[in-house]
Amino acid sequence: MSFHLHKFPLLSKSAFLARLIEENADQEECVIKLNDIPGGAKSFELVARFCYGVKIELSPANVVYLRCASEHLKMTEVAEDNLIAQSEMFLNQVVLRNWKDSLTALDTCDDLLPHAEDLQIVKRCIESLASKATTDPNLFGWPIREHGIMQSPGGSVLWNGISTGARPRNFNADWWYADASSLSFPMYKRLISTMESRGIRPEIIAGSLTYYAKKYLPGINRRHSMGAVPLTAALSEVEQKNLLEEIDRLLPVQKGIASTNVLLGLLRTAMILKASPTCISNLEKRIGMQLDQATLEDLLLPNFSYTMETLYNVECVHRILDHFLAMDQANGGESPCLDDVMASPSLTPITSVAKLIDGYLAEIAPDINLKLPKFQALASAVPEYARPLDDGLYRAIDIYLKAHSWLSEAEREQLCRLLDCQKLSLEACTHAAQNERLPLRVVVQVLFFEQLQLRTSIAGCLLVSDNLEGSRPLRSGVATSGEAGGWATAVRENQVLKVGMDNMRMRLAELEKECSSMRQEIEKLGGRSSKGGGGGWASRVVPRRLGLKVRSQMCSAQEGSVSERQRSMSAKLDKLQAKVTKHKKQLAADA
């Protein structure tokens, strides 16, 4: 851009221009080229107006341009109250005392580097912003509250006794997040580093970094609500990758500083952008530190690699689980007994993680490309004491067996070794006893422990009933009001127990009916099965082994219930014999 100007106004204000004009004094028309003036033509036009005596309105948007240009043109050595003095005074007394003005001035410094850096304008703006971010925002800005909050009867803020119409605002610690996110990342990074040096709390720093990441990394917001974060122009993939790696380096390493779902969103975005292995590993460790706070939806990380066949990234979840278990052991975590875990299952983080992993296994089990070793490795990584019940694990294994029907009998037995039949609930035992996908050995164990649970429940009900009946002696005379209330409570409890016992008897009747139908099938197939030797083997070997377990684990009961236990055990053995005969028949047919 060309400017046609007079020499004298420029000579009287700028020593730099005066020297250039003197060097070209022999020419009729003096032509001066200014290629390196800070701010270019925009800055020089403001300087020329100032030299001609035109009043310039200084503002936070142009003061840095004028300050850098006046320094380059040496506009302080010729006249007093020159442009350097005026711009410096406005910068110190107006801009740096206000949050918004300091932010605007710092934003303009990106176009004036390194001149703004040499004049320490960048440093002064960052120091001003950092001091204000670590101070109560009620102490600066307009209106200034000298003696507390003055309000009119309508609730608006008063300024010198006059209602301003503005409502008093309650400032939180995150009030500056949106303003700081408007800065370029180099300036924002320096601001965050200065705040950390001033001792601001790590959770506030993490919150600001999270806000900045959600604003400029659209991949994080695909699974989470943006909230108050405004949309902005998307960066290129390379810029997003560099930004994510820088945010990972700036995040504090303490547990719980950033929410788990945000960390999982950063990890998902890092995989999409193919971030460095160091960045991905750091995010996995951060998530592992607080895996008990994760949700199943966030843990379902898609597999973005073309070389992997599975739908979800199972290896990544396995590494996160290993980090959690390593941290738990490093913190002195001991293996509690099962009674302690059952007493307070919701109080232990390891129990929450075990439940989360069981749910994750159930979600990935339908994937036909998921290999058995990978599924088994993740399921066995959870310690046994972390699962009070194995119902969730049983559900995941059942789904996997249903989706992978081509597994051999040996592979099914290998997978079912993860189950502890003693830790299955009565409902799970009932389902497993009728599950044809389970191996025969597992069905035998489930039937045995299901009977143990039924007998324990019945014995408990009978014991409580006997204690209640023994604690109600008949008394003569008129009962007091307290005794009448206790008697009514006992009657209600007795009714509840009777209902429970009736339900238990109905369950036993159903089992006996099922066993009788099994016995009829055995009689029909008895001749053919005895020829193959399968029925004889089952009648000799299985009852002997199962009888040893019963004699070693069952306690003696009253003599009146001996025959009932024998009949129930005989029914279970007959059911087992039917399954063995059927299994042998299938093997003979296949042969």
mmCIF file of N, CA and C in Angstrom, residues 251-354:
data_model
loop_
_atom_site.group_PDB
_atom_site.id
_atom_site.type_symbol
_atom_site.label_atom_id
_atom_site.label_comp_id
_atom_site.label_asym_id
_atom_site.label_seq_id
_atom_site.Cartn_x
_atom_site.Cartn_y
_atom_site.Cartn_z
ATOM 1 N N LEU A 251 -2.006 -32.022 31.284
ATOM 2 C CA LEU A 251 -2.946 -32.501 32.296
ATOM 3 C C LEU A 251 -2.210 -32.952 33.558
ATOM 4 N N PRO A 252 -2.680 -32.543 34.724
ATOM 5 C CA PRO A 252 -2.084 -33.056 35.967
ATOM 6 C C PRO A 252 -2.280 -34.573 36.067
ATOM 7 N N VAL A 253 -1.401 -35.227 36.804
ATOM 8 C CA VAL A 253 -1.392 -36.692 36.854
ATOM 9 C C VAL A 253 -2.156 -37.236 38.050
ATOM 10 N N GLN A 254 -2.729 -36.404 38.877
ATOM 11 C CA GLN A 254 -3.439 -36.897 40.051
ATOM 12 C C GLN A 254 -4.712 -37.632 39.663
ATOM 13 N N LYS A 255 -5.110 -38.559 40.518
ATOM 14 C CA LYS A 255 -6.327 -39.338 40.290
ATOM 15 C C LYS A 255 -7.552 -38.461 40.517
ATOM 16 N N GLY A 256 -8.531 -38.584 39.618
ATOM 17 C CA GLY A 256 -9.788 -37.860 39.757
ATOM 18 C C GLY A 256 -9.738 -36.413 39.329
ATOM 19 N N ILE A 257 -8.612 -35.956 38.775
ATOM 20 C CA ILE A 257 -8.517 -34.560 38.339
ATOM 21 C C ILE A 257 -9.446 -34.309 37.156
ATOM 22 N N ALA A 258 -9.432 -35.228 36.201
ATOM 23 C CA ALA A 258 -10.329 -35.150 35.045
ATOM 24 C C ALA A 258 -11.307 -36.322 35.121
ATOM 25 N N SER A 259 -12.521 -36.119 34.640
ATOM 26 C CA SER A 259 -13.520 -37.183 34.690
ATOM 27 C C SER A 259 -13.119 -38.330 33.776
ATOM 28 N N THR A 260 -13.566 -39.539 34.128
ATOM 29 C CA THR A 260 -13.177 -40.725 33.376
ATOM 30 C C THR A 260 -13.760 -40.715 31.978
ATOM 31 N N ASN A 261 -14.979 -40.228 31.822
ATOM 32 C CA ASN A 261 -15.568 -40.226 30.476
ATOM 33 C C ASN A 261 -14.847 -39.262 29.545
ATOM 34 N N VAL A 262 -14.316 -38.162 30.102
ATOM 35 C CA VAL A 262 -13.532 -37.245 29.267
ATOM 36 C C VAL A 262 -12.218 -37.884 28.855
ATOM 37 N N LEU A 263 -11.578 -38.585 29.784
ATOM 38 C CA LEU A 263 -10.318 -39.267 29.454
ATOM 39 C C LEU A 263 -10.544 -40.348 28.400
ATOM 40 N N LEU A 264 -11.655 -41.084 28.516
ATOM 41 C CA LEU A 264 -11.952 -42.093 27.505
ATOM 42 C C LEU A 264 -12.274 -41.443 26.157
ATOM 43 N N GLY A 265 -12.903 -40.260 26.186
ATOM 44 C CA GLY A 265 -13.114 -39.534 24.941
ATOM 45 C C GLY A 265 -11.805 -39.082 24.309
ATOM 46 N N LEU A 266 -10.865 -38.626 25.133
ATOM 47 C CA LEU A 266 -9.541 -38.262 24.616
ATOM 48 C C LEU A 266 -8.827 -39.482 24.045
ATOM 49 N N LEU A 267 -8.951 -40.623 24.726
ATOM 50 C CA LEU A 267 -8.304 -41.841 24.231
ATOM 51 C C LEU A 267 -8.917 -42.278 22.904
ATOM 52 N N ARG A 268 -10.238 -42.203 22.788
ATOM 53 C CA ARG A 268 -10.894 -42.577 21.533
ATOM 54 C C ARG A 268 -10.438 -41.661 20.397
ATOM 55 N N THR A 269 -10.345 -40.354 20.684
ATOM 56 C CA THR A 269 -9.895 -39.410 19.669
ATOM 57 C C THR A 269 -8.434 -39.625 19.309
ATOM 58 N N ALA A 270 -7.604 -39.972 20.305
ATOM 59 C CA ALA A 270 -6.193 -40.245 20.033
ATOM 60 C C ALA A 270 -6.024 -41.440 19.109
ATOM 61 N N MET A 271 -6.886 -42.449 19.275
ATOM 62 C CA MET A 271 -6.809 -43.611 18.379
ATOM 63 C C MET A 271 -7.239 -43.236 16.960
ATOM 64 N N ILE A 272 -8.246 -42.389 16.843
ATOM 65 C CA ILE A 272 -8.696 -41.967 15.517
ATOM 66 C C ILE A 272 -7.616 -41.156 14.811
ATOM 67 N N LEU A 273 -6.978 -40.246 15.541
ATOM 68 C CA LEU A 273 -5.966 -39.367 14.959
ATOM 69 C C LEU A 273 -4.595 -40.016 14.869
ATOM 70 N N LYS A 274 -4.476 -41.270 15.375
ATOM 71 C CA LYS A 274 -3.195 -41.986 15.370
ATOM 72 C C LYS A 274 -2.129 -41.183 16.108
ATOM 73 N N ALA A 275 -2.443 -40.821 17.330
ATOM 74 C CA ALA A 275 -1.496 -40.093 18.173
ATOM 75 C C ALA A 275 -0.313 -40.984 18.534
ATOM 76 N N SER A 276 0.679 -40.392 19.140
ATOM 77 C CA SER A 276 1.896 -41.119 19.474
ATOM 78 C C SER A 276 1.604 -42.212 20.499
ATOM 79 N N PRO A 277 2.371 -43.311 20.488
ATOM 80 C CA PRO A 277 2.170 -44.368 21.497
ATOM 81 C C PRO A 277 2.320 -43.863 22.924
ATOM 82 N N THR A 278 3.175 -42.881 23.133
ATOM 83 C CA THR A 278 3.340 -42.332 24.483
ATOM 84 C C THR A 278 2.067 -41.663 24.959
ATOM 85 N N CYS A 279 1.426 -40.901 24.072
ATOM 86 C CA CYS A 279 0.177 -40.226 24.433
ATOM 87 C C CYS A 279 -0.910 -41.243 24.756
ATOM 88 N N ILE A 280 -1.051 -42.274 23.935
ATOM 89 C CA ILE A 280 -2.082 -43.295 24.174
ATOM 90 C C ILE A 280 -1.801 -44.040 25.465
ATOM 91 N N SER A 281 -0.537 -44.366 25.720
ATOM 92 C CA SER A 281 -0.189 -45.074 26.952
ATOM 93 C C SER A 281 -0.476 -44.217 28.190
ATOM 94 N N ASN A 282 -0.186 -42.919 28.115
ATOM 95 C CA ASN A 282 -0.465 -42.046 29.255
ATOM 96 C C ASN A 282 -1.958 -41.958 29.549
ATOM 97 N N LEU A 283 -2.761 -41.880 28.501
ATOM 98 C CA LEU A 283 -4.205 -41.822 28.708
ATOM 99 C C LEU A 283 -4.733 -43.129 29.287
ATOM 100 N N GLU A 284 -4.195 -44.260 28.844
ATOM 101 C CA GLU A 284 -4.608 -45.547 29.400
ATOM 102 C C GLU A 284 -4.262 -45.635 30.883
ATOM 103 N N LYS A 285 -3.107 -45.136 31.268
ATOM 104 C CA LYS A 285 -2.737 -45.152 32.683
ATOM 105 C C LYS A 285 -3.637 -44.234 33.504
ATOM 106 N N ARG A 286 -3.968 -43.078 32.954
ATOM 107 C CA ARG A 286 -4.873 -42.172 33.681
ATOM 108 C C ARG A 286 -6.235 -42.822 33.890
ATOM 109 N N ILE A 287 -6.757 -43.488 32.864
ATOM 110 C CA ILE A 287 -8.050 -44.153 32.991
ATOM 111 C C ILE A 287 -7.954 -45.316 33.965
ATOM 112 N N GLY A 288 -6.838 -46.052 33.924
ATOM 113 C CA GLY A 288 -6.669 -47.167 34.843
ATOM 114 C C GLY A 288 -6.661 -46.753 36.301
ATOM 115 N N MET A 289 -6.203 -45.545 36.589
ATOM 116 C CA MET A 289 -6.183 -45.061 37.967
ATOM 117 C C MET A 289 -7.586 -44.889 38.536
ATOM 118 N N GLN A 290 -8.572 -44.649 37.676
ATOM 119 C CA GLN A 290 -9.943 -44.397 38.133
ATOM 120 C C GLN A 290 -10.939 -45.198 37.305
ATOM 121 N N LEU A 291 -10.586 -46.452 37.015
ATOM 122 C CA LEU A 291 -11.457 -47.306 36.204
ATOM 123 C C LEU A 291 -12.772 -47.585 36.898
ATOM 124 N N ASP A 292 -12.802 -47.560 38.225
ATOM 125 C CA ASP A 292 -14.045 -47.831 38.948
ATOM 126 C C ASP A 292 -15.091 -46.742 38.723
ATOM 127 N N GLN A 293 -14.700 -45.587 38.165
ATOM 128 C CA GLN A 293 -15.639 -44.513 37.888
ATOM 129 C C GLN A 293 -16.138 -44.515 36.447
ATOM 130 N N ALA A 294 -15.698 -45.472 35.642
ATOM 131 C CA ALA A 294 -16.079 -45.523 34.233
ATOM 132 C C ALA A 294 -17.455 -46.163 34.075
ATOM 133 N N THR A 295 -18.059 -45.925 32.918
ATOM 134 C CA THR A 295 -19.333 -46.540 32.570
ATOM 135 C C THR A 295 -19.107 -47.493 31.405
ATOM 136 N N LEU A 296 -20.035 -48.439 31.250
ATOM 137 C CA LEU A 296 -19.885 -49.443 30.198
ATOM 138 C C LEU A 296 -19.948 -48.811 28.814
ATOM 139 N N GLU A 297 -20.786 -47.813 28.640
ATOM 140 C CA GLU A 297 -20.912 -47.174 27.323
ATOM 141 C C GLU A 297 -19.605 -46.524 26.892
ATOM 142 N N ASP A 298 -18.919 -45.866 27.826
ATOM 143 C CA ASP A 298 -17.658 -45.205 27.485
ATOM 144 C C ASP A 298 -16.536 -46.207 27.264
ATOM 145 N N LEU A 299 -16.647 -47.375 27.884
ATOM 146 C CA LEU A 299 -15.576 -48.368 27.788
ATOM 147 C C LEU A 299 -15.609 -49.121 26.460
ATOM 148 N N LEU A 300 -16.687 -49.021 25.725
ATOM 149 C CA LEU A 300 -16.788 -49.717 24.429
ATOM 150 C C LEU A 300 -16.050 -48.907 23.367
ATOM 151 N N LEU A 301 -14.748 -49.061 23.338
ATOM 152 C CA LEU A 301 -13.903 -48.333 22.399
ATOM 153 C C LEU A 301 -13.861 -49.084 21.076
ATOM 154 N N PRO A 302 -14.287 -48.472 19.979
ATOM 155 C CA PRO A 302 -14.236 -49.171 18.688
ATOM 156 C C PRO A 302 -12.798 -49.442 18.270
ATOM 157 N N ASN A 303 -12.645 -50.427 17.419
ATOM 158 C CA ASN A 303 -11.334 -50.796 16.907
ATOM 159 C C ASN A 303 -11.132 -50.077 15.577
ATOM 160 N N PHE A 304 -10.199 -49.137 15.545
ATOM 161 C CA PHE A 304 -9.975 -48.328 14.350
ATOM 162 C C PHE A 304 -8.841 -48.855 13.480
ATOM 163 N N SER A 305 -8.220 -49.948 13.871
ATOM 164 C CA SER A 305 -7.115 -50.497 13.103
ATOM 165 C C SER A 305 -7.648 -51.450 12.043
ATOM 166 N N TYR A 306 -7.084 -51.373 10.824
ATOM 167 C CA TYR A 306 -7.524 -52.255 9.748
ATOM 168 C C TYR A 306 -7.008 -53.677 9.927
ATOM 169 N N THR A 307 -5.976 -53.858 10.730
ATOM 170 C CA THR A 307 -5.404 -55.193 10.916
ATOM 171 C C THR A 307 -6.146 -55.994 11.971
ATOM 172 N N MET A 308 -7.020 -55.356 12.750
ATOM 173 C CA MET A 308 -7.744 -56.049 13.804
ATOM 174 C C MET A 308 -9.119 -56.454 13.288
ATOM 175 N N GLU A 309 -9.560 -57.641 13.689
ATOM 176 C CA GLU A 309 -10.828 -58.157 13.201
ATOM 177 C C GLU A 309 -11.973 -57.901 14.166
ATOM 178 N N THR A 310 -11.683 -57.714 15.426
ATOM 179 C CA THR A 310 -12.748 -57.551 16.411
ATOM 180 C C THR A 310 -13.388 -56.178 16.292
ATOM 181 N N LEU A 311 -14.626 -56.091 16.739
ATOM 182 C CA LEU A 311 -15.363 -54.830 16.652
ATOM 183 C C LEU A 311 -14.856 -53.820 17.668
ATOM 184 N N TYR A 312 -14.529 -54.283 18.862
ATOM 185 C CA TYR A 312 -14.067 -53.394 19.936
ATOM 186 C C TYR A 312 -12.603 -53.681 20.258
ATOM 187 N N ASN A 313 -11.941 -52.669 20.793
ATOM 188 C CA ASN A 313 -10.521 -52.777 21.120
ATOM 189 C C ASN A 313 -10.377 -53.454 22.477
ATOM 190 N N VAL A 314 -10.347 -54.762 22.476
ATOM 191 C CA VAL A 314 -10.283 -55.531 23.712
ATOM 192 C C VAL A 314 -8.907 -55.407 24.352
ATOM 193 N N GLU A 315 -7.849 -55.340 23.556
ATOM 194 C CA GLU A 315 -6.505 -55.241 24.117
ATOM 195 C C GLU A 315 -6.339 -53.962 24.926
ATOM 196 N N CYS A 316 -6.925 -52.861 24.436
ATOM 197 C CA CYS A 316 -6.819 -51.592 25.163
ATOM 198 C C CYS A 316 -7.500 -51.687 26.529
ATOM 199 N N VAL A 317 -8.692 -52.275 26.573
ATOM 200 C CA VAL A 317 -9.397 -52.435 27.851
ATOM 201 C C VAL A 317 -8.618 -53.350 28.786
ATOM 202 N N HIS A 318 -7.986 -54.370 28.225
ATOM 203 C CA HIS A 318 -7.169 -55.268 29.056
ATOM 204 C C HIS A 318 -5.988 -54.516 29.662
ATOM 205 N N ARG A 319 -5.342 -53.655 28.889
ATOM 206 C CA ARG A 319 -4.228 -52.862 29.427
ATOM 207 C C ARG A 319 -4.706 -51.900 30.512
ATOM 208 N N ILE A 320 -5.866 -51.281 30.295
ATOM 209 C CA ILE A 320 -6.414 -50.378 31.315
ATOM 210 C C ILE A 320 -6.693 -51.140 32.604
ATOM 211 N N LEU A 321 -7.252 -52.345 32.481
ATOM 212 C CA LEU A 321 -7.519 -53.164 33.667
ATOM 213 C C LEU A 321 -6.223 -53.539 34.378
ATOM 214 N N ASP A 322 -5.185 -53.852 33.629
ATOM 215 C CA ASP A 322 -3.895 -54.174 34.246
ATOM 216 C C ASP A 322 -3.340 -52.979 35.012
ATOM 217 N N HIS A 323 -3.502 -51.782 34.465
ATOM 218 C CA HIS A 323 -3.044 -50.578 35.186
ATOM 219 C C HIS A 323 -3.813 -50.406 36.495
ATOM 220 N N PHE A 324 -5.112 -50.661 36.459
ATOM 221 C CA PHE A 324 -5.917 -50.530 37.675
ATOM 222 C C PHE A 324 -5.486 -51.548 38.727
ATOM 223 N N LEU A 325 -5.286 -52.797 38.318
ATOM 224 C CA LEU A 325 -4.888 -53.832 39.275
ATOM 225 C C LEU A 325 -3.494 -53.555 39.832
ATOM 226 N N ALA A 326 -2.585 -53.063 38.984
ATOM 227 C CA ALA A 326 -1.247 -52.728 39.470
ATOM 228 C C ALA A 326 -1.300 -51.588 40.477
ATOM 229 N N MET A 327 -2.130 -50.584 40.218
ATOM 230 C CA MET A 327 -2.265 -49.474 41.163
ATOM 231 C C MET A 327 -2.896 -49.954 42.460
ATOM 232 N N ASP A 328 -3.877 -50.863 42.366
ATOM 233 C CA ASP A 328 -4.525 -51.380 43.563
ATOM 234 C C ASP A 328 -3.538 -52.149 44.438
ATOM 235 N N GLN A 329 -2.665 -52.918 43.806
ATOM 236 C CA GLN A 329 -1.651 -53.638 44.573
ATOM 237 C C GLN A 329 -0.596 -52.690 45.138
ATOM 238 N N ALA A 330 -0.237 -51.656 44.372
ATOM 239 C CA ALA A 330 0.764 -50.705 44.856
ATOM 240 C C ALA A 330 0.266 -49.904 46.050
ATOM 241 N N ASN A 331 -1.039 -49.688 46.116
ATOM 242 C CA ASN A 331 -1.621 -48.953 47.239
ATOM 243 C C ASN A 331 -1.863 -49.823 48.458
ATOM 244 N N GLY A 332 -1.351 -51.043 48.433
ATOM 245 C CA GLY A 332 -1.507 -51.923 49.592
ATOM 246 C C GLY A 332 -2.800 -52.681 49.591
ATOM 247 N N GLY A 333 -3.429 -52.833 48.420
ATOM 248 C CA GLY A 333 -4.674 -53.577 48.348
ATOM 249 C C GLY A 333 -4.458 -55.045 48.639
ATOM 250 N N GLU A 334 -5.215 -55.594 49.566
ATOM 251 C CA GLU A 334 -5.122 -56.994 49.924
ATOM 252 C C GLU A 334 -6.372 -57.729 49.451
ATOM 253 N N SER A 335 -6.249 -59.027 49.357
ATOM 254 C CA SER A 335 -7.371 -59.849 48.927
ATOM 255 C C SER A 335 -8.301 -60.084 50.096
ATOM 256 N N PRO A 336 -9.444 -59.436 50.151
ATOM 257 C CA PRO A 336 -10.356 -59.634 51.272
ATOM 258 C C PRO A 336 -11.036 -60.984 51.160
ATOM 259 N N CYS A 337 -11.536 -61.456 52.271
ATOM 260 C CA CYS A 337 -12.277 -62.707 52.255
ATOM 261 C C CYS A 337 -13.642 -62.480 51.613
ATOM 262 N N LEU A 338 -14.259 -63.575 51.192
ATOM 263 C CA LEU A 338 -15.535 -63.471 50.483
ATOM 264 C C LEU A 338 -16.621 -62.881 51.365
ATOM 265 N N ASP A 339 -16.587 -63.179 52.669
ATOM 266 C CA ASP A 339 -17.606 -62.641 53.566
ATOM 267 C C ASP A 339 -17.539 -61.121 53.644
ATOM 268 N N ASP A 340 -16.311 -60.571 53.658
ATOM 269 C CA ASP A 340 -16.174 -59.116 53.708
ATOM 270 C C ASP A 340 -16.693 -58.465 52.428
ATOM 271 N N VAL A 341 -16.406 -59.085 51.277
ATOM 272 C CA VAL A 341 -16.874 -58.521 50.019
ATOM 273 C C VAL A 341 -18.385 -58.598 49.913
ATOM 274 N N MET A 342 -18.959 -59.735 50.394
ATOM 275 C CA MET A 342 -20.406 -59.871 50.355
ATOM 276 C C MET A 342 -21.091 -58.914 51.309
ATOM 277 N N ALA A 343 -20.410 -58.582 52.418
ATOM 278 C CA ALA A 343 -21.010 -57.683 53.395
ATOM 279 C C ALA A 343 -21.138 -56.266 52.851
ATOM 280 N N SER A 344 -20.146 -55.806 52.102
ATOM 281 C CA SER A 344 -20.188 -54.448 51.547
ATOM 282 C C SER A 344 -19.667 -54.482 50.121
ATOM 283 N N PRO A 345 -20.412 -55.058 49.178
ATOM 284 C CA PRO A 345 -19.900 -55.161 47.805
ATOM 285 C C PRO A 345 -19.797 -53.833 47.093
ATOM 286 N N SER A 346 -20.588 -52.847 47.484
ATOM 287 C CA SER A 346 -20.567 -51.566 46.780
ATOM 288 C C SER A 346 -19.496 -50.620 47.299
ATOM 289 N N LEU A 347 -18.783 -51.001 48.356
ATOM 290 C CA LEU A 347 -17.804 -50.109 48.955
ATOM 291 C C LEU A 347 -16.406 -50.349 48.420
ATOM 292 N N THR A 348 -16.191 -51.408 47.667
ATOM 293 C CA THR A 348 -14.866 -51.724 47.181
ATOM 294 C C THR A 348 -14.756 -51.373 45.705
ATOM 295 N N PRO A 349 -13.768 -50.570 45.309
ATOM 296 C CA PRO A 349 -13.622 -50.244 43.878
ATOM 297 C C PRO A 349 -13.365 -51.472 43.019
ATOM 298 N N ILE A 350 -12.658 -52.454 43.566
ATOM 299 C CA ILE A 350 -12.345 -53.642 42.779
ATOM 300 C C ILE A 350 -13.620 -54.403 42.428
ATOM 301 N N THR A 351 -14.615 -54.382 43.317
ATOM 302 C CA THR A 351 -15.889 -55.039 43.018
ATOM 303 C C THR A 351 -16.626 -54.303 41.899
ATOM 304 N N SER A 352 -16.586 -52.982 41.907
ATOM 305 C CA SER A 352 -17.211 -52.211 40.825
ATOM 306 C C SER A 352 -16.537 -52.487 39.490
ATOM 307 N N VAL A 353 -15.209 -52.597 39.512
ATOM 308 C CA VAL A 353 -14.480 -52.885 38.281
ATOM 309 C C VAL A 353 -14.815 -54.283 37.774
ATOM 310 N N ALA A 354 -14.933 -55.257 38.683
ATOM 311 C CA ALA A 354 -15.291 -56.614 38.272
ATOM 312 C C ALA A 354 -16.666 -56.641 37.618
#
